[in-house]
């Protein structure tokens, strides 16, 4: 008996795939429709009941404020310190006197000397030695023989961390990197940086080129007292002007390597910090990642954080995450009036596994227990609010196949399409196989059968 085959217009696999796509699109439209409805209801938000949540279009692209941050004990760095400029107090510290490699935070000293001894409108000619750097070295892109203005050179050095710019500064002001290093060490001695020694203006690896976190705090504190330095390290982006070898404005467009400065108002927001103000990043394979940062607390104190020796192969956190934790914790102590005096730091401090120190923060301290209880309740409230917010965005809870299908509707749509496509290919393969079989049968010779007459 001859088998019947499904007509081309009635392929169940294709219809199944189309039905899956249509169903997924309908499911995806539900949260979008809810979102549009919430936007429409903004005008009636005034009459909404107390405590109800209304969609705010102004905050549509804000980074969620309930992200988690590393704890102090989780900071994987060789040394750090946080200093309050208003009270002249160390808030947090760990291995602050360990001698380490600074990398490009060296350029803080280079900028200080340039601002104090050089005319910002002074012109300089770039030498071949200044631009003779390896391909992996950070650079502005100056060319040998180019005439540049010191003001733009400093911007290129501090915004994009150009090593060629640091070399130009050194050669312009002292004749060579070696002579400029003499000026750097003289300045370090005046600032009391007893455990630091500089060999070059850019921070490229030299085993005699070392600093400590405490010395870098002293240097940065002095640098921030210079108005031109403060303005320089607060630049978020910079366009290099035209020169004799770069005839067009904006041949170099640079964003500050300090991500705290670029994304502080969104990605690194803190309840205790009102503004991030600087200062400088630094990184080499041997030194690891370093960051000197500054921030203003909500009660007007300026903090300086120095973080040294974060391993560049860290997959979970960056120097910016760690520095945010340091500044946030220090700001919390400053705003809450919990900063210990120098005497209490020496006698009443308790060291934790992470190596950081604060006074009066033992687990038996009643005040500390109250703070922990309050923090715990706040965390529970935040978790509940996050769950509510997730439900309002159309994200379902629970487990199982239903949760898997509704949790990510685009994934469901793609899986439905792939399933339908696989069914169609299977059906198509079977049909082609049957066609080949029929073709083979038809090609066989016909053998006549004898029919005897009655």
Short mmCIF file of C-alpha atoms in Angstrom, two decimals:
data_model
loop_
_atom_site.label_atom_id
_atom_site.label_comp_id
_atom_site.label_asym_id
_atom_site.label_seq_id
_atom_site.Cartn_x
_atom_site.Cartn_y
_atom_site.Cartn_z
CA UNK A 1 0.00 0.00 0.00
CA UNK A 2 1.39 3.40 -0.98
CA UNK A 3 2.19 5.71 1.96
CA UNK A 4 0.84 9.24 2.08
CA UNK A 5 3.31 12.08 2.67
CA UNK A 6 2.67 15.37 4.33
CA UNK A 7 2.09 18.12 1.72
CA UNK A 8 4.57 20.97 1.57
CA UNK A 9 2.04 23.46 2.91
CA UNK A 10 1.29 21.39 6.01
CA UNK A 11 4.67 20.80 7.61
CA UNK A 12 4.06 20.33 11.34
CA UNK A 13 7.67 21.11 12.34
CA UNK A 14 7.57 24.55 10.74
CA UNK A 15 4.19 25.30 12.24
CA UNK A 16 5.53 24.21 15.63
CA UNK A 17 8.51 26.57 15.33
CA UNK A 18 6.27 29.46 14.28
CA UNK A 19 3.91 28.78 17.16
CA UNK A 20 6.85 28.76 19.59
CA UNK A 21 8.14 32.10 18.30
CA UNK A 22 4.70 33.69 18.45
CA UNK A 23 4.15 32.39 21.98
CA UNK A 24 7.52 33.64 23.18
CA UNK A 25 6.92 37.04 21.57
CA UNK A 26 3.56 37.27 23.35
CA UNK A 27 5.18 36.39 26.69
CA UNK A 28 7.92 38.96 26.06
CA UNK A 29 5.31 41.61 25.32
CA UNK A 30 3.73 41.26 28.75
CA UNK A 31 6.47 43.01 30.80
CA UNK A 32 6.83 45.59 28.01
CA UNK A 33 3.12 46.30 28.18
CA UNK A 34 3.33 46.54 31.95
CA UNK A 35 6.25 48.92 31.60
CA UNK A 36 4.31 51.14 29.17
CA UNK A 37 1.35 51.10 31.53
CA UNK A 38 3.54 52.17 34.44
CA UNK A 39 4.93 55.04 32.36
CA UNK A 40 1.38 56.13 31.52
CA UNK A 41 0.50 56.10 35.21
CA UNK A 42 3.34 58.48 36.17
CA UNK A 43 0.96 61.41 35.90
CA UNK A 44 -1.21 59.90 38.63
CA UNK A 45 1.72 59.11 40.91
CA UNK A 46 0.75 61.92 43.28
CA UNK A 47 -2.39 60.06 44.30
CA UNK A 48 -0.59 56.71 44.64
CA UNK A 49 -0.78 55.11 48.10
CA UNK A 50 2.12 55.66 50.46
CA UNK A 51 4.87 53.11 50.02
CA UNK A 52 3.84 52.08 46.50
CA UNK A 53 6.58 51.98 43.85
CA UNK A 54 6.13 53.94 40.62
CA UNK A 55 8.34 53.64 37.56
CA UNK A 56 10.66 56.65 37.27
CA UNK A 57 11.70 57.31 33.67
CA UNK A 58 14.56 59.55 34.82
CA UNK A 59 16.26 56.58 36.46
CA UNK A 60 15.67 54.12 33.61
CA UNK A 61 19.37 53.65 32.90
CA UNK A 62 20.72 54.01 36.41
CA UNK A 63 22.95 51.25 37.70
CA UNK A 64 21.06 49.30 40.41
CA UNK A 65 22.21 50.55 43.83
CA UNK A 66 21.95 47.12 45.45
CA UNK A 67 25.12 45.62 43.96
CA UNK A 68 27.46 43.73 46.24
CA UNK A 69 30.98 44.93 46.99
CA UNK A 70 34.05 43.15 48.34
CA UNK A 71 34.57 43.32 52.08
CA UNK A 72 37.71 44.78 53.57
CA UNK A 73 38.95 41.32 54.45
CA UNK A 74 38.51 40.27 50.80
CA UNK A 75 40.80 42.95 49.35
CA UNK A 76 43.57 41.06 47.58
CA UNK A 77 46.34 43.65 47.57
CA UNK A 78 49.77 43.98 49.10
CA UNK A 79 49.12 47.28 50.89
CA UNK A 80 46.53 50.00 51.32
CA UNK A 81 45.80 53.08 53.38
CA UNK A 82 43.00 55.67 53.68
CA UNK A 83 43.71 59.15 55.03
CA UNK A 84 41.39 61.98 56.11
CA UNK A 85 42.84 65.32 55.01
CA UNK A 86 40.58 67.37 57.29
CA UNK A 87 41.53 65.62 60.52
CA UNK A 88 45.04 64.49 59.49
CA UNK A 89 44.17 60.94 60.54
CA UNK A 90 44.74 57.51 59.08
CA UNK A 91 41.35 55.80 58.94
CA UNK A 92 42.34 52.38 57.58
CA UNK A 93 45.69 50.81 56.79
CA UNK A 94 47.32 47.52 55.93
CA UNK A 95 51.08 47.07 55.32
CA UNK A 96 51.29 50.80 54.73
CA UNK A 97 55.09 50.82 55.18
CA UNK A 98 55.86 47.90 52.87
CA UNK A 99 58.21 48.91 50.05
CA UNK A 100 56.54 48.24 46.69
CA UNK A 101 56.73 49.25 43.03
CA UNK A 102 54.55 52.27 42.15
CA UNK A 103 54.17 51.94 38.35
CA UNK A 104 52.42 54.98 36.85
CA UNK A 105 51.30 56.56 40.12
CA UNK A 106 54.88 57.87 39.91
CA UNK A 107 53.44 60.54 37.60
CA UNK A 108 51.87 62.27 40.61
CA UNK A 109 55.38 63.34 41.62
CA UNK A 110 56.24 64.20 38.00
CA UNK A 111 53.18 66.44 37.75
CA UNK A 112 53.94 68.17 41.07
CA UNK A 113 57.47 69.10 39.98
CA UNK A 114 56.25 70.22 36.55
CA UNK A 115 53.55 72.45 38.05
CA UNK A 116 55.95 74.02 40.53
CA UNK A 117 58.94 74.58 38.25
CA UNK A 118 57.56 74.83 34.73
CA UNK A 119 55.49 77.36 32.78
CA UNK A 120 52.34 75.58 31.57
CA UNK A 121 52.39 77.58 28.32
CA UNK A 122 55.99 76.68 27.62
CA UNK A 123 56.65 74.93 24.31
CA UNK A 124 58.75 71.79 24.09
CA UNK A 125 60.14 69.70 21.25
CA UNK A 126 59.66 65.95 21.48
CA UNK A 127 62.88 63.98 21.14
CA UNK A 128 63.36 60.54 19.65
CA UNK A 129 64.46 59.29 23.07
CA UNK A 130 61.18 60.40 24.65
CA UNK A 131 59.07 58.37 22.23
CA UNK A 132 61.36 55.36 22.12
CA UNK A 133 59.01 53.05 24.03
CA UNK A 134 57.94 49.44 23.62
CA UNK A 135 54.70 48.69 21.80
CA UNK A 136 52.91 47.70 25.01
CA UNK A 137 53.75 50.93 26.82
CA UNK A 138 50.95 53.45 27.38
CA UNK A 139 51.56 56.56 25.33
CA UNK A 140 49.90 59.70 23.99
CA UNK A 141 51.32 59.23 20.50
CA UNK A 142 53.74 62.14 20.22
CA UNK A 143 56.16 62.07 17.30
CA UNK A 144 59.85 62.93 17.31
CA UNK A 145 60.27 66.56 16.29
CA UNK A 146 56.75 67.54 17.33
CA UNK A 147 56.29 70.90 19.07
CA UNK A 148 53.93 70.64 22.01
CA UNK A 149 52.78 72.81 24.90
CA UNK A 150 53.59 71.68 28.45
CA UNK A 151 49.96 72.08 29.49
CA UNK A 152 48.85 69.50 26.90
CA UNK A 153 51.75 67.22 27.74
CA UNK A 154 50.71 67.12 31.41
CA UNK A 155 47.12 66.38 30.42
CA UNK A 156 48.25 63.50 28.24
CA UNK A 157 50.42 62.22 31.08
CA UNK A 158 47.73 62.27 33.79
CA UNK A 159 44.58 61.53 31.76
CA UNK A 160 45.78 58.69 29.54
CA UNK A 161 48.98 57.90 31.49
CA UNK A 162 51.29 58.56 28.57
CA UNK A 163 54.85 57.48 29.27
CA UNK A 164 56.06 59.50 26.30
CA UNK A 165 54.46 62.57 27.89
CA UNK A 166 56.30 61.93 31.18
CA UNK A 167 59.58 61.67 29.26
CA UNK A 168 58.89 64.97 27.49
CA UNK A 169 58.25 66.67 30.86
CA UNK A 170 61.50 65.31 32.31
CA UNK A 171 63.64 66.26 29.30
CA UNK A 172 62.08 69.72 29.06
CA UNK A 173 62.59 70.60 32.71
CA UNK A 174 65.80 68.74 33.57
CA UNK A 175 67.41 67.64 30.30
CA UNK A 176 67.04 63.90 30.90
CA UNK A 177 65.11 61.33 32.91
CA UNK A 178 68.09 60.76 35.18
CA UNK A 179 68.45 64.44 36.06
CA UNK A 180 64.71 64.73 36.60
CA UNK A 181 64.85 61.78 39.02
CA UNK A 182 67.24 63.82 41.14
CA UNK A 183 64.57 66.52 41.45
CA UNK A 184 62.00 63.87 42.33
CA UNK A 185 64.09 62.45 45.16
CA UNK A 186 64.85 65.92 46.52
CA UNK A 187 61.13 66.64 46.64
CA UNK A 188 60.43 63.28 48.26
CA UNK A 189 62.93 64.07 51.01
CA UNK A 190 61.24 67.41 51.69
CA UNK A 191 57.86 65.69 51.98
CA UNK A 192 59.17 63.09 54.41
CA UNK A 193 58.90 60.17 51.97
CA UNK A 194 61.72 58.32 53.74
CA UNK A 195 61.02 54.88 52.23
CA UNK A 196 60.65 55.94 48.61
CA UNK A 197 63.13 56.34 45.79
CA UNK A 198 62.51 57.43 42.18
CA UNK A 199 64.57 56.49 39.11
CA UNK A 200 62.39 57.80 36.27
CA UNK A 201 59.40 60.12 35.66
CA UNK A 202 57.03 57.50 34.24
CA UNK A 203 57.07 54.52 36.62
CA UNK A 204 58.37 51.93 34.15
CA UNK A 205 59.78 48.96 36.01
CA UNK A 206 63.04 49.54 37.85
CA UNK A 207 63.88 47.51 40.94
CA UNK A 208 65.29 50.61 42.65
CA UNK A 209 62.15 52.61 41.89
CA UNK A 210 59.98 52.04 45.00
CA UNK A 211 57.42 53.70 47.29
CA UNK A 212 55.21 52.87 50.26
CA UNK A 213 51.50 53.49 50.64
CA UNK A 214 52.13 55.88 53.52
CA UNK A 215 54.62 57.90 51.46
CA UNK A 216 52.16 58.11 48.57
CA UNK A 217 49.51 59.51 50.93
CA UNK A 218 51.93 62.25 51.97
CA UNK A 219 52.73 63.03 48.33
CA UNK A 220 49.08 63.08 47.23
CA UNK A 221 48.04 65.20 50.21
CA UNK A 222 50.63 67.77 49.19
CA UNK A 223 49.70 67.55 45.51
CA UNK A 224 46.00 68.17 46.16
CA UNK A 225 46.93 71.43 47.87
CA UNK A 226 48.03 72.69 44.43
CA UNK A 227 44.95 74.05 42.58
CA UNK A 228 46.38 73.26 39.14
CA UNK A 229 47.06 69.66 40.16
CA UNK A 230 43.53 69.24 41.51
CA UNK A 231 42.10 70.56 38.25
CA UNK A 232 44.43 68.34 36.23
CA UNK A 233 43.52 65.05 37.91
CA UNK A 234 39.79 65.81 37.74
CA UNK A 235 39.77 65.94 33.91
CA UNK A 236 37.53 63.14 32.63
CA UNK A 237 38.41 63.43 28.94
CA UNK A 238 40.81 65.47 26.87
CA UNK A 239 41.24 66.32 23.18
CA UNK A 240 44.81 66.99 22.07
CA UNK A 241 45.13 70.22 20.05
CA UNK A 242 46.75 70.51 16.64
CA UNK A 243 50.54 70.59 16.40
CA UNK A 244 53.08 70.90 13.62
CA UNK A 245 52.99 67.12 13.05
CA UNK A 246 49.34 66.55 13.95
CA UNK A 247 47.53 69.28 12.02
CA UNK A 248 44.00 68.47 13.18
CA UNK A 249 42.32 69.13 16.51
CA UNK A 250 41.40 65.97 18.37
CA UNK A 251 44.04 63.71 16.83
CA UNK A 252 44.21 62.24 20.31
CA UNK A 253 40.93 61.76 22.21
CA UNK A 254 41.52 60.38 25.69
CA UNK A 255 39.36 59.26 28.60
CA UNK A 256 40.76 59.22 32.11
CA UNK A 257 42.11 55.84 33.14
CA UNK A 258 40.64 56.39 36.62
CA UNK A 259 37.23 54.70 36.31
CA UNK A 260 36.17 56.00 39.72
CA UNK A 261 36.27 59.47 38.23
CA UNK A 262 34.37 58.45 35.08
CA UNK A 263 31.66 56.26 36.61
CA UNK A 264 31.63 57.34 40.24
CA UNK A 265 28.12 58.78 40.13
CA UNK A 266 26.64 55.52 38.85
CA UNK A 267 28.73 52.37 39.08
CA UNK A 268 30.60 53.23 42.29
CA UNK A 269 27.99 55.22 44.19
CA UNK A 270 28.06 55.19 47.96
CA UNK A 271 25.72 56.43 50.65
CA UNK A 272 28.66 58.15 52.35
CA UNK A 273 30.51 59.64 49.34
CA UNK A 274 29.28 62.66 47.43
CA UNK A 275 32.01 62.86 44.78
CA UNK A 276 35.15 61.15 43.51
CA UNK A 277 37.83 63.71 42.66
CA UNK A 278 40.95 61.85 41.35
CA UNK A 279 43.83 60.84 41.28
CA UNK A 280 45.98 58.33 39.28
CA UNK A 281 46.17 54.72 38.15
CA UNK A 282 49.30 52.63 37.64
CA UNK A 283 50.03 49.11 36.43
CA UNK A 284 52.89 46.88 35.33
CA UNK A 285 53.24 43.10 35.23
CA UNK A 286 55.60 43.10 38.22
CA UNK A 287 54.00 45.88 40.29
CA UNK A 288 50.45 44.71 39.69
CA UNK A 289 47.65 47.26 39.60
CA UNK A 290 47.86 50.38 41.77
CA UNK A 291 45.41 53.20 42.36
CA UNK A 292 45.58 56.46 44.26
CA UNK A 293 42.08 57.86 44.58
CA UNK A 294 40.36 60.70 46.39
CA UNK A 295 36.76 61.36 47.33
CA UNK A 296 34.59 63.84 49.25
CA UNK A 297 32.33 62.45 51.96
CA UNK A 298 28.79 63.69 52.44
CA UNK A 299 29.94 65.73 55.44
CA UNK A 300 32.71 67.48 53.47
CA UNK A 301 35.82 65.49 54.41
CA UNK A 302 38.26 64.63 51.63
CA UNK A 303 39.72 61.14 51.78
CA UNK A 304 42.83 59.81 50.02
CA UNK A 305 43.08 56.10 49.33
CA UNK A 306 46.26 54.35 48.19
CA UNK A 307 45.98 50.75 46.97
CA UNK A 308 49.14 48.89 45.90
CA UNK A 309 49.90 45.47 44.47
CA UNK A 310 46.56 44.17 43.19
CA UNK A 311 47.41 41.23 40.96
CA UNK A 312 46.37 41.92 37.38
CA UNK A 313 45.13 38.34 36.88
CA UNK A 314 42.36 38.82 39.46
CA UNK A 315 39.17 37.67 37.71
CA UNK A 316 36.68 38.84 40.32
CA UNK A 317 37.57 42.39 41.35
CA UNK A 318 39.47 45.40 40.04
CA UNK A 319 41.40 48.11 41.80
CA UNK A 320 38.32 50.30 41.40
CA UNK A 321 36.08 47.82 43.26
CA UNK A 322 38.62 47.53 46.05
CA UNK A 323 39.19 51.29 46.26
CA UNK A 324 35.45 51.89 46.40
CA UNK A 325 35.27 49.51 49.37
CA UNK A 326 38.13 51.32 51.12
CA UNK A 327 36.67 54.78 50.54
CA UNK A 328 33.12 53.70 51.42
CA UNK A 329 34.17 52.07 54.70
CA UNK A 330 36.38 55.00 55.67
CA UNK A 331 33.64 57.48 54.76
CA UNK A 332 31.15 55.51 56.86
CA UNK A 333 33.45 55.81 59.85
CA UNK A 334 34.05 59.51 59.23
CA UNK A 335 30.39 60.38 58.71
CA UNK A 336 29.32 58.35 61.73
CA UNK A 337 31.91 59.99 63.97
CA UNK A 338 33.56 56.62 64.63
CA UNK A 339 37.08 57.62 63.61
CA UNK A 340 39.48 56.76 66.44
CA UNK A 341 42.14 59.12 67.73
CA UNK A 342 45.79 58.29 67.19
CA UNK A 343 46.13 57.09 70.81
CA UNK A 344 43.12 54.79 70.56
CA UNK A 345 44.42 53.46 67.28
CA UNK A 346 47.61 52.44 69.01
CA UNK A 347 45.97 50.87 72.06
CA UNK A 348 42.38 49.91 71.28
CA UNK A 349 42.55 48.66 67.73
CA UNK A 350 41.77 45.12 66.79
CA UNK A 351 43.36 43.47 63.77
CA UNK A 352 41.17 41.31 61.52
CA UNK A 353 42.05 38.56 59.09
CA UNK A 354 42.25 41.03 56.23
CA UNK A 355 44.93 43.07 58.04
CA UNK A 356 42.94 46.32 58.29
CA UNK A 357 42.54 48.10 61.60
CA UNK A 358 39.84 50.22 63.22
CA UNK A 359 39.43 51.11 66.87
CA UNK A 360 36.59 49.79 69.01
CA UNK A 361 35.30 47.40 66.39
CA UNK A 362 35.52 44.15 68.36
CA UNK A 363 32.60 41.77 68.35
CA UNK A 364 32.01 42.36 72.06
CA UNK A 365 31.56 46.10 71.64
CA UNK A 366 27.85 46.90 72.31
CA UNK A 367 27.93 49.85 69.96
CA UNK A 368 29.41 47.67 67.24
CA UNK A 369 26.74 45.01 67.85
CA UNK A 370 24.06 47.64 67.44
CA UNK A 371 25.64 48.75 64.17
CA UNK A 372 25.80 45.16 62.97
CA UNK A 373 22.16 44.60 63.89
CA UNK A 374 21.15 47.75 62.04
CA UNK A 375 23.24 46.76 59.03
CA UNK A 376 21.70 43.29 59.04
CA UNK A 377 18.17 44.65 59.11
CA UNK A 378 19.05 47.10 56.35
CA UNK A 379 20.45 44.25 54.25
CA UNK A 380 17.27 42.21 54.80
CA UNK A 381 15.15 45.18 53.77
CA UNK A 382 17.28 45.74 50.71
CA UNK A 383 16.96 42.08 49.73
CA UNK A 384 13.18 42.27 50.10
CA UNK A 385 13.03 45.46 48.05
CA UNK A 386 15.18 43.83 45.37
CA UNK A 387 12.79 40.87 45.21
CA UNK A 388 9.81 43.19 44.86
CA UNK A 389 11.56 45.20 42.19
CA UNK A 390 12.42 42.01 40.32
CA UNK A 391 8.77 40.89 40.36
CA UNK A 392 7.65 44.27 39.07
CA UNK A 393 9.99 43.95 36.10
CA UNK A 394 8.26 40.72 35.16
CA UNK A 395 10.93 38.37 36.50
CA UNK A 396 9.31 35.28 37.95
CA UNK A 397 10.58 33.37 40.92
CA UNK A 398 10.66 29.67 41.69
CA UNK A 399 12.41 26.75 40.04
CA UNK A 400 11.60 24.05 37.53
CA UNK A 401 10.81 24.04 33.84
CA UNK A 402 8.24 26.82 34.17
CA UNK A 403 10.79 29.15 35.76
CA UNK A 404 13.39 28.17 33.15
CA UNK A 405 11.03 29.03 30.29
CA UNK A 406 9.76 32.31 31.72
CA UNK A 407 12.97 33.58 33.32
CA UNK A 408 14.58 34.48 29.97
CA UNK A 409 12.04 34.78 27.18
CA UNK A 410 14.58 35.41 24.46
CA UNK A 411 16.29 32.16 25.43
CA UNK A 412 12.95 30.38 25.26
CA UNK A 413 12.28 31.82 21.81
CA UNK A 414 15.68 30.73 20.51
CA UNK A 415 15.31 27.25 21.99
CA UNK A 416 11.84 26.92 20.42
CA UNK A 417 13.16 28.00 17.06
CA UNK A 418 16.11 25.59 17.25
CA UNK A 419 13.80 22.75 18.28
CA UNK A 420 11.50 23.45 15.36
CA UNK A 421 14.47 23.71 13.02
CA UNK A 422 15.81 20.37 14.26
CA UNK A 423 12.41 18.75 13.70
CA UNK A 424 12.23 20.20 10.22
CA UNK A 425 15.71 18.93 9.33
CA UNK A 426 14.80 15.49 10.67
CA UNK A 427 11.61 15.40 8.64
CA UNK A 428 13.46 16.66 5.57
CA UNK A 429 16.17 14.03 5.95
CA UNK A 430 13.56 11.26 6.21
CA UNK A 431 11.77 12.51 3.14
CA UNK A 432 14.99 12.63 1.10
CA UNK A 433 15.85 9.12 2.24
CA UNK A 434 12.46 7.85 1.06
CA UNK A 435 12.88 9.63 -2.26
CA UNK A 436 16.25 7.97 -2.83
CA UNK A 437 14.74 4.62 -1.96
CA UNK A 438 11.92 5.09 -4.46
CA UNK A 439 14.42 6.19 -7.09
CA UNK A 440 16.44 3.04 -6.54
CA UNK A 441 13.35 0.87 -6.76
CA UNK A 442 12.25 2.53 -9.99
CA UNK A 443 15.67 1.98 -11.55
CA UNK A 444 15.51 -1.82 -11.09
CA UNK A 445 14.71 -3.85 -14.26
CA UNK A 446 11.13 -5.03 -14.62
CA UNK A 447 10.79 -8.81 -14.57
CA UNK A 448 7.66 -9.99 -16.51
CA UNK A 449 5.55 -12.49 -14.73
CA UNK A 450 4.03 -15.43 -16.55
CA UNK A 451 0.29 -15.59 -16.50
CA UNK A 452 -1.17 -18.91 -17.62
CA UNK A 453 -4.31 -18.75 -19.65
CA UNK A 454 -7.30 -20.61 -18.27
#
